[in-house]
XYZ file of C-alpha atoms in Angstrom:
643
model
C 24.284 -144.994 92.898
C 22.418 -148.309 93.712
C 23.177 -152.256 92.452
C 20.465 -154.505 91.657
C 20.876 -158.105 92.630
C 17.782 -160.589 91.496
C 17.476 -163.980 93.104
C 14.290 -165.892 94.496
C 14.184 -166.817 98.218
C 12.378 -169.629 99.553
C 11.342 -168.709 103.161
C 11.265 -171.637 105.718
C 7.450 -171.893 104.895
C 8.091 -172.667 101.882
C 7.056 -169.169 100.585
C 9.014 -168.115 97.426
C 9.258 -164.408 97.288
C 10.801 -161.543 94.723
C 13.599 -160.048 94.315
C 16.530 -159.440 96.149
C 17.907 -155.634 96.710
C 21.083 -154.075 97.392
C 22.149 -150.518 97.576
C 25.628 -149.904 97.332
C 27.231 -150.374 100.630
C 24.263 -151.125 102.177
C 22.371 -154.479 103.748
C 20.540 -156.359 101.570
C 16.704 -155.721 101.255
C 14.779 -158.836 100.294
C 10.677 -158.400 98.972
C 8.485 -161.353 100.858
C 4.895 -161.388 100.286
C 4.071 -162.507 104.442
C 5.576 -162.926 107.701
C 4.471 -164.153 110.761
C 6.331 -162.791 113.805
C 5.658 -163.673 117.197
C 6.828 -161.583 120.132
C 7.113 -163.539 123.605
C 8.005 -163.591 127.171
C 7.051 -162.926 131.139
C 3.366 -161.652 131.419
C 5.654 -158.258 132.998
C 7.307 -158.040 129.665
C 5.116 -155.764 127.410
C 4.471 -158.475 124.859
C 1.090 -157.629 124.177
C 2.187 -154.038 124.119
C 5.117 -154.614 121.829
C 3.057 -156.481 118.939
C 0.157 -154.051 119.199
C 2.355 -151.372 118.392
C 3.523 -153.530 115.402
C 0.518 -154.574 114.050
C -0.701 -150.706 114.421
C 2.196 -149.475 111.899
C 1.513 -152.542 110.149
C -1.959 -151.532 109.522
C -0.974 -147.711 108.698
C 1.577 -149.242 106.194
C -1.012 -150.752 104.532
C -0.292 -154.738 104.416
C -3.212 -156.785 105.447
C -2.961 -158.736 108.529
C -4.735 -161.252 111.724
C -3.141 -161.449 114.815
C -3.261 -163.955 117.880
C -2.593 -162.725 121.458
C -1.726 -165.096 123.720
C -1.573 -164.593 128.062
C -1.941 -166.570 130.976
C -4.795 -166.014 133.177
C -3.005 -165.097 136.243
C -2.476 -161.370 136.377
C 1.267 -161.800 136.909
C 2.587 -165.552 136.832
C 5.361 -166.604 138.164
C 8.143 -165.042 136.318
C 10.750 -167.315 134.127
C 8.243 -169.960 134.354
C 5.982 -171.840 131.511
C 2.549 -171.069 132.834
C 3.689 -167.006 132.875
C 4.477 -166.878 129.401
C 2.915 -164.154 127.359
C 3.078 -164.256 123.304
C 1.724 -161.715 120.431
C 1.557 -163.531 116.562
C 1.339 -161.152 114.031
C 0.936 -162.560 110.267
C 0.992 -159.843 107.828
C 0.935 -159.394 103.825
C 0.533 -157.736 100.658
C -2.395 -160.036 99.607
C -5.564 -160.995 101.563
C -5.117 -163.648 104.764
C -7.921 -165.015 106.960
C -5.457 -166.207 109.725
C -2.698 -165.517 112.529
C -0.805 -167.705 110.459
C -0.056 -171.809 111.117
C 4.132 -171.214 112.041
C 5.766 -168.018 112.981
C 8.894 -167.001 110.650
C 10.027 -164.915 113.374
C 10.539 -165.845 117.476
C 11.271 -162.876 119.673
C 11.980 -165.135 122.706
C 12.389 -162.393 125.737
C 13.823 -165.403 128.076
C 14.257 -169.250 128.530
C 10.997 -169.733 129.389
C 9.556 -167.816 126.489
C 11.697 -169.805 123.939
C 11.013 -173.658 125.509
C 7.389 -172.796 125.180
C 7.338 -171.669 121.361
C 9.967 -173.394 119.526
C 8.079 -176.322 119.142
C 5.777 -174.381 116.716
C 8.712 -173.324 114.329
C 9.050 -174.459 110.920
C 13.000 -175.516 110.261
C 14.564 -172.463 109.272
C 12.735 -169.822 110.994
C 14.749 -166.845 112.906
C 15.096 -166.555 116.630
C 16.105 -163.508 117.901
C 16.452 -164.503 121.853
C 17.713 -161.914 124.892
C 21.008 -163.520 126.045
C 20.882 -161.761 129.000
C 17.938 -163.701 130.558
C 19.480 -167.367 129.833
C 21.361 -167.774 133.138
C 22.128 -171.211 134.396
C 19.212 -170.615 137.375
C 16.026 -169.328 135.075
C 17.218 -172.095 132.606
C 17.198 -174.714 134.919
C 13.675 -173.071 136.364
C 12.441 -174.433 132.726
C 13.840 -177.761 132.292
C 16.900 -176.706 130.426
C 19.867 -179.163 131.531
C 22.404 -177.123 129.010
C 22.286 -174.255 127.276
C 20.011 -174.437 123.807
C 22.028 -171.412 122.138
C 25.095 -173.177 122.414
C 24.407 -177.210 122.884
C 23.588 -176.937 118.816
C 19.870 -177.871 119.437
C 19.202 -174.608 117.454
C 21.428 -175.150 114.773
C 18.142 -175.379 112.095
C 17.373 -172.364 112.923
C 18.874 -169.056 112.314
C 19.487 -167.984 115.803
C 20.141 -164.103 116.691
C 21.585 -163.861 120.129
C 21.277 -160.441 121.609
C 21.673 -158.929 124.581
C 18.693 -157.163 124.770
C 18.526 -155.824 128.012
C 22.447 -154.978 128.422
C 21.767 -153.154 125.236
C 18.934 -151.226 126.555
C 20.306 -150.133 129.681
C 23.519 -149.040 128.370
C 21.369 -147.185 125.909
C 19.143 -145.231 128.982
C 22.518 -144.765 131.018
C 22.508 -141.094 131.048
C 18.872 -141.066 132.347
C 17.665 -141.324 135.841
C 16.738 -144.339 135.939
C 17.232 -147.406 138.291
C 18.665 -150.382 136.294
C 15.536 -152.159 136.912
C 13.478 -149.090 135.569
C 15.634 -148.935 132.469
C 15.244 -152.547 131.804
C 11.437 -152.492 131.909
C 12.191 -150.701 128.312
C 13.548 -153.657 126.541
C 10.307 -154.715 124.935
C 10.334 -151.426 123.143
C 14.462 -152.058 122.051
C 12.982 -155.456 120.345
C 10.557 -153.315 119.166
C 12.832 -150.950 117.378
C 14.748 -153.846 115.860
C 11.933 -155.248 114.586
C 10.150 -152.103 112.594
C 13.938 -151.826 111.423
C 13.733 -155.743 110.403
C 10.285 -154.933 108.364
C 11.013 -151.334 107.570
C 7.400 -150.345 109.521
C 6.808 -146.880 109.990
C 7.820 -145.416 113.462
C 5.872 -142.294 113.754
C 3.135 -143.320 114.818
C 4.655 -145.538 117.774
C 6.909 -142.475 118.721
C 3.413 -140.592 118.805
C 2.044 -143.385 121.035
C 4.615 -143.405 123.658
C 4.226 -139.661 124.086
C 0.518 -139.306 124.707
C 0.625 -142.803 127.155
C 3.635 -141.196 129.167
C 2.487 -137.978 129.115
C 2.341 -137.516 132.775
C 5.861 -138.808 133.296
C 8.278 -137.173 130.015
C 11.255 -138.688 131.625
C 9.835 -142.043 130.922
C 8.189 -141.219 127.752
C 11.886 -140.306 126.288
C 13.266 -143.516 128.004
C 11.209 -145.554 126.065
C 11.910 -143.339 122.889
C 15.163 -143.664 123.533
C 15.206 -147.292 123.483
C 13.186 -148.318 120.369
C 15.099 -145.559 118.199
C 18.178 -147.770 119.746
C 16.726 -150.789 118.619
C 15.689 -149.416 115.383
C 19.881 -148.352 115.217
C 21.336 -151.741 116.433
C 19.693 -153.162 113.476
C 20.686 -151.100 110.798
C 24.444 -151.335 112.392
C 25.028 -155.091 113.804
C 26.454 -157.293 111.035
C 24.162 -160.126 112.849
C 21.551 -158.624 110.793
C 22.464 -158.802 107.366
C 19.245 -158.994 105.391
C 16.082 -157.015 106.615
C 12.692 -157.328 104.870
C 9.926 -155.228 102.411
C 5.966 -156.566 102.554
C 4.424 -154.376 100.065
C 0.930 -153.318 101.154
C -1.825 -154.925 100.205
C -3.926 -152.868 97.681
C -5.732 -154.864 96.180
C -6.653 -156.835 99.187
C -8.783 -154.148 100.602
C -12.338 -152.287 98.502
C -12.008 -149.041 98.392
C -12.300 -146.662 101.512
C -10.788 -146.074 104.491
C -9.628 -148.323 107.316
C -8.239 -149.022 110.697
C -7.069 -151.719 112.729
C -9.463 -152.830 115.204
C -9.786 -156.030 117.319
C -13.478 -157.947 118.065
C -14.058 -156.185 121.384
C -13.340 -152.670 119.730
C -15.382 -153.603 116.310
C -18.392 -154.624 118.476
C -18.536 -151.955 121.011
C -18.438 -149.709 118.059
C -21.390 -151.410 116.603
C -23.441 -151.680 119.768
C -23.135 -147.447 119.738
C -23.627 -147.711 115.756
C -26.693 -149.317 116.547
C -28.319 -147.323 119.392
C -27.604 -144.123 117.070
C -29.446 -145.840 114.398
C -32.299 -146.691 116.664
C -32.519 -143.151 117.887
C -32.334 -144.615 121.447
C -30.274 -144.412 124.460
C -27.557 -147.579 124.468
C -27.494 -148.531 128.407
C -24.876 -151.540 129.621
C -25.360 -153.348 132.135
C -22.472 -155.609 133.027
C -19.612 -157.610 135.505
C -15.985 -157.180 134.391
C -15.285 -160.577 133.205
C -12.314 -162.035 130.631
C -12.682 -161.983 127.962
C -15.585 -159.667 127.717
C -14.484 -156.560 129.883
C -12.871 -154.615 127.242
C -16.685 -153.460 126.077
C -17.451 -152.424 129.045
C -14.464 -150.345 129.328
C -15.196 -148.751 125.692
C -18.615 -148.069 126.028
C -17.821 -146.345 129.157
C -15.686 -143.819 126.941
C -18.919 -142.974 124.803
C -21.313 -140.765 126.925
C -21.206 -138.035 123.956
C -23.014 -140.567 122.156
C -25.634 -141.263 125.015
C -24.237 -144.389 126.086
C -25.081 -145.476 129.994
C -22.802 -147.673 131.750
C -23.490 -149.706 134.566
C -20.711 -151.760 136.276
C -23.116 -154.023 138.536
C -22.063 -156.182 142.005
C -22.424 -158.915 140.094
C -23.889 -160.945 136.612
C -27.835 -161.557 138.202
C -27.744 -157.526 138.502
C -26.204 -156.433 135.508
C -28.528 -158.488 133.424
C -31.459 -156.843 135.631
C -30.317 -153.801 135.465
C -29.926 -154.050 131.489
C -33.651 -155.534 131.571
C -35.080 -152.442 133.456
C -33.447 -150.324 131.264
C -35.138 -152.373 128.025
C -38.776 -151.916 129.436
C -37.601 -148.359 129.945
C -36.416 -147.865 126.220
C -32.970 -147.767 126.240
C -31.407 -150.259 123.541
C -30.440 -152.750 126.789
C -27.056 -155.040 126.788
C -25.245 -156.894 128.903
C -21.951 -158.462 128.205
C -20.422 -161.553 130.019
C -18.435 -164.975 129.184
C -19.825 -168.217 129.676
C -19.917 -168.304 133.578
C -21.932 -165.567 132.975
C -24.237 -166.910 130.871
C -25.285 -169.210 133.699
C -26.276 -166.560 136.223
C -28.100 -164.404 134.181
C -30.526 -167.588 132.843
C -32.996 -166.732 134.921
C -33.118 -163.242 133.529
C -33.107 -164.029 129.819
C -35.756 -166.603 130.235
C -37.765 -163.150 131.981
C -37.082 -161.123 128.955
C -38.369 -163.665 127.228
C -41.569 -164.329 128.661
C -41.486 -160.516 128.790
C -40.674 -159.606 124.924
C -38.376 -156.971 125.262
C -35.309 -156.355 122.920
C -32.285 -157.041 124.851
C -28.649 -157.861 123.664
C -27.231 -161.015 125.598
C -23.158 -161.193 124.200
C -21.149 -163.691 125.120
C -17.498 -163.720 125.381
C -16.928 -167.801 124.609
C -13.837 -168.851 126.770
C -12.923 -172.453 127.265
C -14.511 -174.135 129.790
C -16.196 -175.582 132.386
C -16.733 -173.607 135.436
C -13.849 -170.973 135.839
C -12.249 -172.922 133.056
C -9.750 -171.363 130.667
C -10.505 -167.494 131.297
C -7.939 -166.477 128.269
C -8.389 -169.319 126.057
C -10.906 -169.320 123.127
C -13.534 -171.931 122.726
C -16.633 -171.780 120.936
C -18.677 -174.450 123.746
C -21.300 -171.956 124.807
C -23.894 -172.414 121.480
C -26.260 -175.270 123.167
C -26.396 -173.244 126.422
C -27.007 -169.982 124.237
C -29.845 -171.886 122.511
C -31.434 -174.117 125.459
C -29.792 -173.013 128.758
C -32.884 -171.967 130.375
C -36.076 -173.201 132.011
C -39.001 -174.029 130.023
C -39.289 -173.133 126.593
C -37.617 -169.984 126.387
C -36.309 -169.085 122.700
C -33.766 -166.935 121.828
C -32.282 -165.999 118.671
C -28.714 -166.729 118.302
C -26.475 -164.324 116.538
C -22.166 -164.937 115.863
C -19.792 -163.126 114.089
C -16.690 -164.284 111.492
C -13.604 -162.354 112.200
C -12.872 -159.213 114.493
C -13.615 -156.734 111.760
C -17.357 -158.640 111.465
C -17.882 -157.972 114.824
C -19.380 -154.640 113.939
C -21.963 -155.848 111.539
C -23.063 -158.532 113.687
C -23.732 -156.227 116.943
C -25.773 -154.457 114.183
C -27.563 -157.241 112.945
C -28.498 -158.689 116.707
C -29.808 -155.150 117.059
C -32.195 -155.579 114.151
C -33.849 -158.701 115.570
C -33.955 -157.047 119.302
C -35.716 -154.494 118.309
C -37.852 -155.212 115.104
C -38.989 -158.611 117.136
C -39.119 -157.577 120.930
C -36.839 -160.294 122.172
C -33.845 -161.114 123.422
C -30.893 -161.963 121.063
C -27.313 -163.829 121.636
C -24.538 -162.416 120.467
C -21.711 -165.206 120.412
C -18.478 -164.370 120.043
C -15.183 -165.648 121.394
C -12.106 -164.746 122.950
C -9.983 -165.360 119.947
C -12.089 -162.738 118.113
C -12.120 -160.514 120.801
C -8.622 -160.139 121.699
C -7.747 -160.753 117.409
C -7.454 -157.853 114.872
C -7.560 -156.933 111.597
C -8.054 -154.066 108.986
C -11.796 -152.821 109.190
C -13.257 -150.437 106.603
C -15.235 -147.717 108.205
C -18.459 -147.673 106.822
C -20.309 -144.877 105.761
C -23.518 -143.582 107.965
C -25.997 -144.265 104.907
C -24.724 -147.857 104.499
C -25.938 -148.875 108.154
C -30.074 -150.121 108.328
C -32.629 -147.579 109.985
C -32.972 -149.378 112.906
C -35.753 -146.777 114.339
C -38.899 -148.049 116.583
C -42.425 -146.782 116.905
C -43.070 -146.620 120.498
C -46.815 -147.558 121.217
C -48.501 -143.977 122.000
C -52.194 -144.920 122.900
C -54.669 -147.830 122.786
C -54.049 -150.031 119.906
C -58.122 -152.179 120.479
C -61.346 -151.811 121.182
C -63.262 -153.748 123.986
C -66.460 -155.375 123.660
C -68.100 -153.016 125.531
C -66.678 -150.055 122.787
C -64.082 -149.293 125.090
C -60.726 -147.541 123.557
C -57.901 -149.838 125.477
C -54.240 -151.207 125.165
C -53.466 -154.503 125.285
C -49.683 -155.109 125.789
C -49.637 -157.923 123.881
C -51.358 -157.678 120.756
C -48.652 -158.482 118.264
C -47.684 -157.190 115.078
C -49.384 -159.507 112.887
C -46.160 -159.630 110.550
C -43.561 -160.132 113.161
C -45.763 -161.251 116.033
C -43.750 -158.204 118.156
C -45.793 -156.702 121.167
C -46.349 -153.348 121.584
C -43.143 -151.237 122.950
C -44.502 -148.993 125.815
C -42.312 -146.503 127.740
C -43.290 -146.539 131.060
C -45.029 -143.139 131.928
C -46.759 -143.063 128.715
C -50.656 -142.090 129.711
C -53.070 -144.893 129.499
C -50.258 -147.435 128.850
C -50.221 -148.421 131.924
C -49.880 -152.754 132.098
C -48.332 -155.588 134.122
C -45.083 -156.867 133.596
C -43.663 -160.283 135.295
C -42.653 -163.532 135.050
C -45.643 -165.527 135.799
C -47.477 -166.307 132.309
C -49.301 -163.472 130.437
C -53.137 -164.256 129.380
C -53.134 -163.496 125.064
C -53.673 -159.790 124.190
C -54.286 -158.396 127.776
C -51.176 -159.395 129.620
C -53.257 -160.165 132.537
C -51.739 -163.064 134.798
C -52.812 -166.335 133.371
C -52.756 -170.058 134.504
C -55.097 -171.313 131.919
C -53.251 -174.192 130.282
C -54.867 -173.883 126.661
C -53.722 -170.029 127.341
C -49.833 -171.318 127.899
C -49.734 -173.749 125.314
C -51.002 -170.321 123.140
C -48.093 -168.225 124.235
C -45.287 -170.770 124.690
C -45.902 -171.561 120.378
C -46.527 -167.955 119.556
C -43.182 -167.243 121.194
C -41.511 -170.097 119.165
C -42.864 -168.950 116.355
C -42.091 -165.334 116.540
C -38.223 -167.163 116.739
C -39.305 -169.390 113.908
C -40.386 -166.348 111.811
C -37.372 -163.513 112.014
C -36.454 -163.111 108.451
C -32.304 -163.891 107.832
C -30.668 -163.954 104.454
C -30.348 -167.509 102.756
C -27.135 -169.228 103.292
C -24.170 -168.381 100.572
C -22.200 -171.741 99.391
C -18.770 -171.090 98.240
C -18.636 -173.895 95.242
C -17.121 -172.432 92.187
C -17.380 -175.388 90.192
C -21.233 -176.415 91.536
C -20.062 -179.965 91.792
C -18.260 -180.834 94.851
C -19.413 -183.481 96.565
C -18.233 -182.029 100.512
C -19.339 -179.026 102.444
C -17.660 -177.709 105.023
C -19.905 -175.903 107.022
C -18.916 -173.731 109.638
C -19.771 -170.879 112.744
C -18.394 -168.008 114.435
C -14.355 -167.824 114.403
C -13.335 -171.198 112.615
C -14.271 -168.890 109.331
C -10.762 -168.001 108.959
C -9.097 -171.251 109.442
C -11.767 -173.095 107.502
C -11.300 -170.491 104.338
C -7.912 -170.483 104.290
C -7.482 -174.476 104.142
C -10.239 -174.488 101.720
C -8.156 -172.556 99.448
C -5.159 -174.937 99.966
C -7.456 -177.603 99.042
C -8.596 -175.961 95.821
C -5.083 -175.111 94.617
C -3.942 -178.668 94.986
C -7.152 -179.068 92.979
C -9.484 -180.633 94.785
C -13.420 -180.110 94.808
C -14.713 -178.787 98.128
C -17.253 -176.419 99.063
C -17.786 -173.969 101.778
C -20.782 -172.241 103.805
C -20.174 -169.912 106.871
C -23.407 -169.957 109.529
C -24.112 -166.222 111.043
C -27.496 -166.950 112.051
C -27.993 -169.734 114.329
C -31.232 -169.662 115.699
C -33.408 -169.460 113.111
C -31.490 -171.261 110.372
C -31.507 -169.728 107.196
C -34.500 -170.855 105.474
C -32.332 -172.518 102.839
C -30.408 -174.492 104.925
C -32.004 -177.740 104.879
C -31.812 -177.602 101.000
C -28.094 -176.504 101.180
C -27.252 -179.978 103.046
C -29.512 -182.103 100.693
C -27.211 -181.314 97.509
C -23.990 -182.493 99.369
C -22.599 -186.444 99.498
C -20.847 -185.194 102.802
C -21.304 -182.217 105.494
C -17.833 -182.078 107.295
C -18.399 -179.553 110.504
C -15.375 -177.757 112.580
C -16.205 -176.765 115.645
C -13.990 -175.894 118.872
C -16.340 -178.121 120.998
C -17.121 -181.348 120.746
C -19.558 -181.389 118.304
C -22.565 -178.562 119.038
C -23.464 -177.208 115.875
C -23.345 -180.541 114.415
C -25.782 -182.344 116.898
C -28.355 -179.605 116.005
C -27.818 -179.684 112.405
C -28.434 -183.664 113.257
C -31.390 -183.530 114.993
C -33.227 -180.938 113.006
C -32.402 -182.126 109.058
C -31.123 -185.873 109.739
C -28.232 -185.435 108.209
C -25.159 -187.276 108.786
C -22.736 -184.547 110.077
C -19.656 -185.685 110.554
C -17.536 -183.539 113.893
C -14.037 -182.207 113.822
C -13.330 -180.588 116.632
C -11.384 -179.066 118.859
C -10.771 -177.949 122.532
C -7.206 -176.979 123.153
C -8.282 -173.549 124.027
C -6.302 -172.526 120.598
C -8.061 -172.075 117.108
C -7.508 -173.945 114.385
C -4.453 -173.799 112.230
C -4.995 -173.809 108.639
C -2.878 -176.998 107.474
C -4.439 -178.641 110.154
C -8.118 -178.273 108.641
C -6.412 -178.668 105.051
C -5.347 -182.088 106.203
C -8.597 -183.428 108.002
C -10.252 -182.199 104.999
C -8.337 -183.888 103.100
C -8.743 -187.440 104.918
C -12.519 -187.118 104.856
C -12.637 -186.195 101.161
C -10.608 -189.127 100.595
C -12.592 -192.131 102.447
């Protein structure tokens, strides 16, 4: 027999949620409608392991959800410290969200270190769960602390769950052989336990993980088993825990079909093979391990059923060359890098240019300069994507919106590699690529044909009668050249750098010749055929546009919609295509009083839109190697709509 007790709750946010549950004799069950949680501590402590298995059962419940990883660049910093503090932020929910969320609800604070470094972004209210164990007077004092913040009452607005994680967890692996050292390396997965108990997530699927990943070593595999059933226990026993939590999933967040969770990196190595199957052509990488781009290389490599080639180079120049080689050999050619990167391969790209072969340049953005931020997101990489090469050398300039999009925009750089013989950017960034969210899996009939005529004999005739190929006689549609596998009989031509005469792709230094082929290159650009821009304006008459690229989508959406439910008159318009422009473009800025442009950068996609339609762009912008937070935009927003 079961009680029924209604009551609203206002969450620290600010969130009013539904009823209030309890079973007889039980805890009390309360219904919210999101949470953010963040999980953090050493880069040793299994953060990013711990909320990845959270946001999987989170997914496999159902609820929809964005998440922010968060790591130092070192591979292991000093431990107890500031800079070596690794964090996970999951925001999840039974309606549709478009970020990791602004404030976490929830701190799992593994140590001292992990808690100075995060409570600063709590709202008043929020719960902190921190491991006792860990605050000594020595690793407190390592951080700054000069007394100790669970007892000096400078946590008293908080609801503060002190637990002794790690005595917990070794008590709970004492009759396995284990050092106390190896036992305690299980502790992330005892939070983890609490946790799914906290938000009533499904286990099975985490129980099924830690089996197949300690496979080799059972002993350890029931250790960690062990300790998140513990975890999952101590909740549903302390009295510290009075209250855990129901997010219902969110079904009618998501079109009908069926989904995974799947982060940027994932989503667009999947698309990269989605493509080369759709091409009917060999997908060959040729790349450099570098953060945050690596993770492709290390999926593709897992593909050779689906005739993918990987090639882990000495360095960037020979990736890119090798990726090149591969293009004039007919492979669907990519090479994947950050921003560093970008620089060393210039050379190359400006050769597939001058070259006309389809090749997939994607970029990785991380902050920079130099060496730079190497786990940090930034979004500073679009001028060097567009100009950062010598001569005129276009390229078309591709960027996906969220994780999920990642997918459809390795697709759609695809299209324009191969349909227009060139080399295409794909620019995303390292808050997409480490980020995740629910992806539908599309269906094989709702991806483009993406299939290529090969040239197969001599496409003019000579003045002299004579049956020839010309390597660059071009499409007269989409001013392509001819795509000729090497080895093809009587296909034989010259390839190079040095300028191609018109037609023959014989050497050339005629000048009226390369003033010919540096505008017919331009124009082949100037010519790819991208939808028209879409302009969020319900009402048709705001007088502001927020216009936008790449990974401030989320942010920008959501604090559009804050705007609008406060009432206010704003309009929105999301760039994919960057070089071209959408053909509309120009008359999508004309209609607006004021074009308001978010960028984490200092202003790159608003000096273009500047120089090329003269209109008075105003920057807000960013470079804190973080993305935007949603009331943050909402408030800016609000300032410029107001002057």
């Amino acid at each position: 027999m079961t009680s029924k007790v209604s009551s609203a709750v206002e969450q620290a946010d600010g969130t009013v949620v539904g009823e209030q549950r309890k079973p007889a004799g039980a805890k009390d069950v309360r219904r919210v409608d999101r949470v953010i949680i963040r999980f953090a501590g050493d880069s040793g402590d299994g953060m990013q392991l711990t909320g990845d298995r959270f946001t999987s059962e989170t997914a496999s419940f159902g609820n929809d959800l964005s998440t922010l990883p968060n790591f130092p660049a070192e591979i292991r910093a000093p431990a107890g410290t500031l800079p070596g503090v690794s964090s996970f932020q999951l925001h999840f929910a039974d309606h549709d969200i478009l970020t990791p969320g602004d404030a976490p609800n929830v701190l799992v604070a593994m140590n001292p270190a992990a808690l100075k470094a995060n409570v600063g972004d709590l709202p008043r209210g929020a719960e902190i769960i921190v491991n006792t164990d860990e605050f000594t007077k020595r690793a407190m004092q390592k951080v700054g602390y000069d007394s100790n913040p669970l007892e000096d009452g400078s946590l008293d607005g908080y609801h503060l769950h002190p637990v002794p994680l790690t005595t917990l967890t070794v008590e709970a692996l004492k009759d396995f052989d284990l050092t106390r050292k190896e036992a305690e390396r299980s502790k992330n997965m005892f939070a983890l336990g609490l946790l799914s108990w906290m938000y009533h997530r499904p286990t099975e699927g985490t129980e099924k993980f830690l089996r197949a990943k300690f496979a080799k070593k059972p002993a350890i595999a029931e250790a960690n088993l062990t300790a998140f059933r513990a975890g999952w226990n101590f909740g549903e026993t302390t009295e510290d825990f009075a209250v855990s939590y129901e997010v219902a999933p969110a079904s009618k967040a998501f079109p009908v079909g069926t989904y995974r969770n799947i982060s940027g990196n994932l989503a667009l190595a999947f698309g990269l093979v989605a493509a080369s199957r759709q091409a009917d052509l060999p997908l060959f990488l040729g790349s450099y391990p570098i953060t945050p781009a690596s993770d492709i290389l290390h999926e593709l490599s897992r593909h050779k059923n689906f005739g993918v080639r990987t090639f882990q180079a000495e360095d960037e120049i020979a990736g890119i060359g090798a990726a090149l080689g591969a293009a004039f050999g007919g492979s669907l050619a990519v090479t994947t890098t950050s921003g560093p990167g970008v620089a060393l391969k210039s050379e190359t790209i400006g050769l597939a240019v001058s070259l006309e072969l389809p090749l997939l340049i994607v970029d990785i953005q991380r902050g920079g300069p130099s060496t730079g931020l190497p786990t940090k997101t930034e979004q500073a990489d679009l001028l060097q994507a567009m100009y950062g090469r010598n001569g005129e050398a276009p390229v078309p300039v591709v960027a996906p919106r969220t994780p999920a999009d990642c997918f459809d925009a390795a697709v759609e750089a695809a299209r324009i590699a191969l349909t227009y013989r060139t080399p295409v950017f794909l620019l995303s960034d390292g808050y997409l690529a480490n980020g995740s969210e629910p992806w539908r899996i599309p269906e094989v009939d709702e991806l483009p044909d993406l299939r290529v005529q090969f040239a197969q004999g001599p496409n003019h005739t000579a003045e002299d009668g004579t049956e020839v190929f010309w390597p660059y006689k071009r499409d007269p549609q989409t001013l392509a050249r001819p795509w000729a596998v090497p080895g093809t009989p009587g296909l034989e031509h010259r390839i190079g750098g040095i300028e191609k005469q018109d037609g023959t792709g014989n050497i050339s230094y005629d000048p009226a010749n390369h003033d010919f082929m540096v505008r017919i290159r331009q124009a082949k650009i100037d010519g790819i055929e991208v939808p028209d821009l879409e302009v969020d304006d319900p009402a048709g008459t705001a007088g502001t546009l927020v216009l936008g690229w790449g990974s401030t989508y989320g942010p920008i959406t959501a604090a559009v919609r804050r705007l609008r439910t406060a009432g206010q008159e704003i309009a929105q318009a999301h760039l994919r295509h960057l070089n071209p422009f959408p053909a509309n473009l120009g008359e999508v800025l004309e209609r607006y009083d004021r074009v308001i442009v978010p960028e984490m950068n200092l202003g790159q996609l608003a000096t273009l839109i500047r120089a090329r339609y003269l209109v008075d762009a105003h920057s807000y912008n960013q470079v804190n190697g973080m993305p935007f937070k949603a009331e943050q935009l909402a408030k800016a927003l609000k300032e410029a709509i107001d002057e």
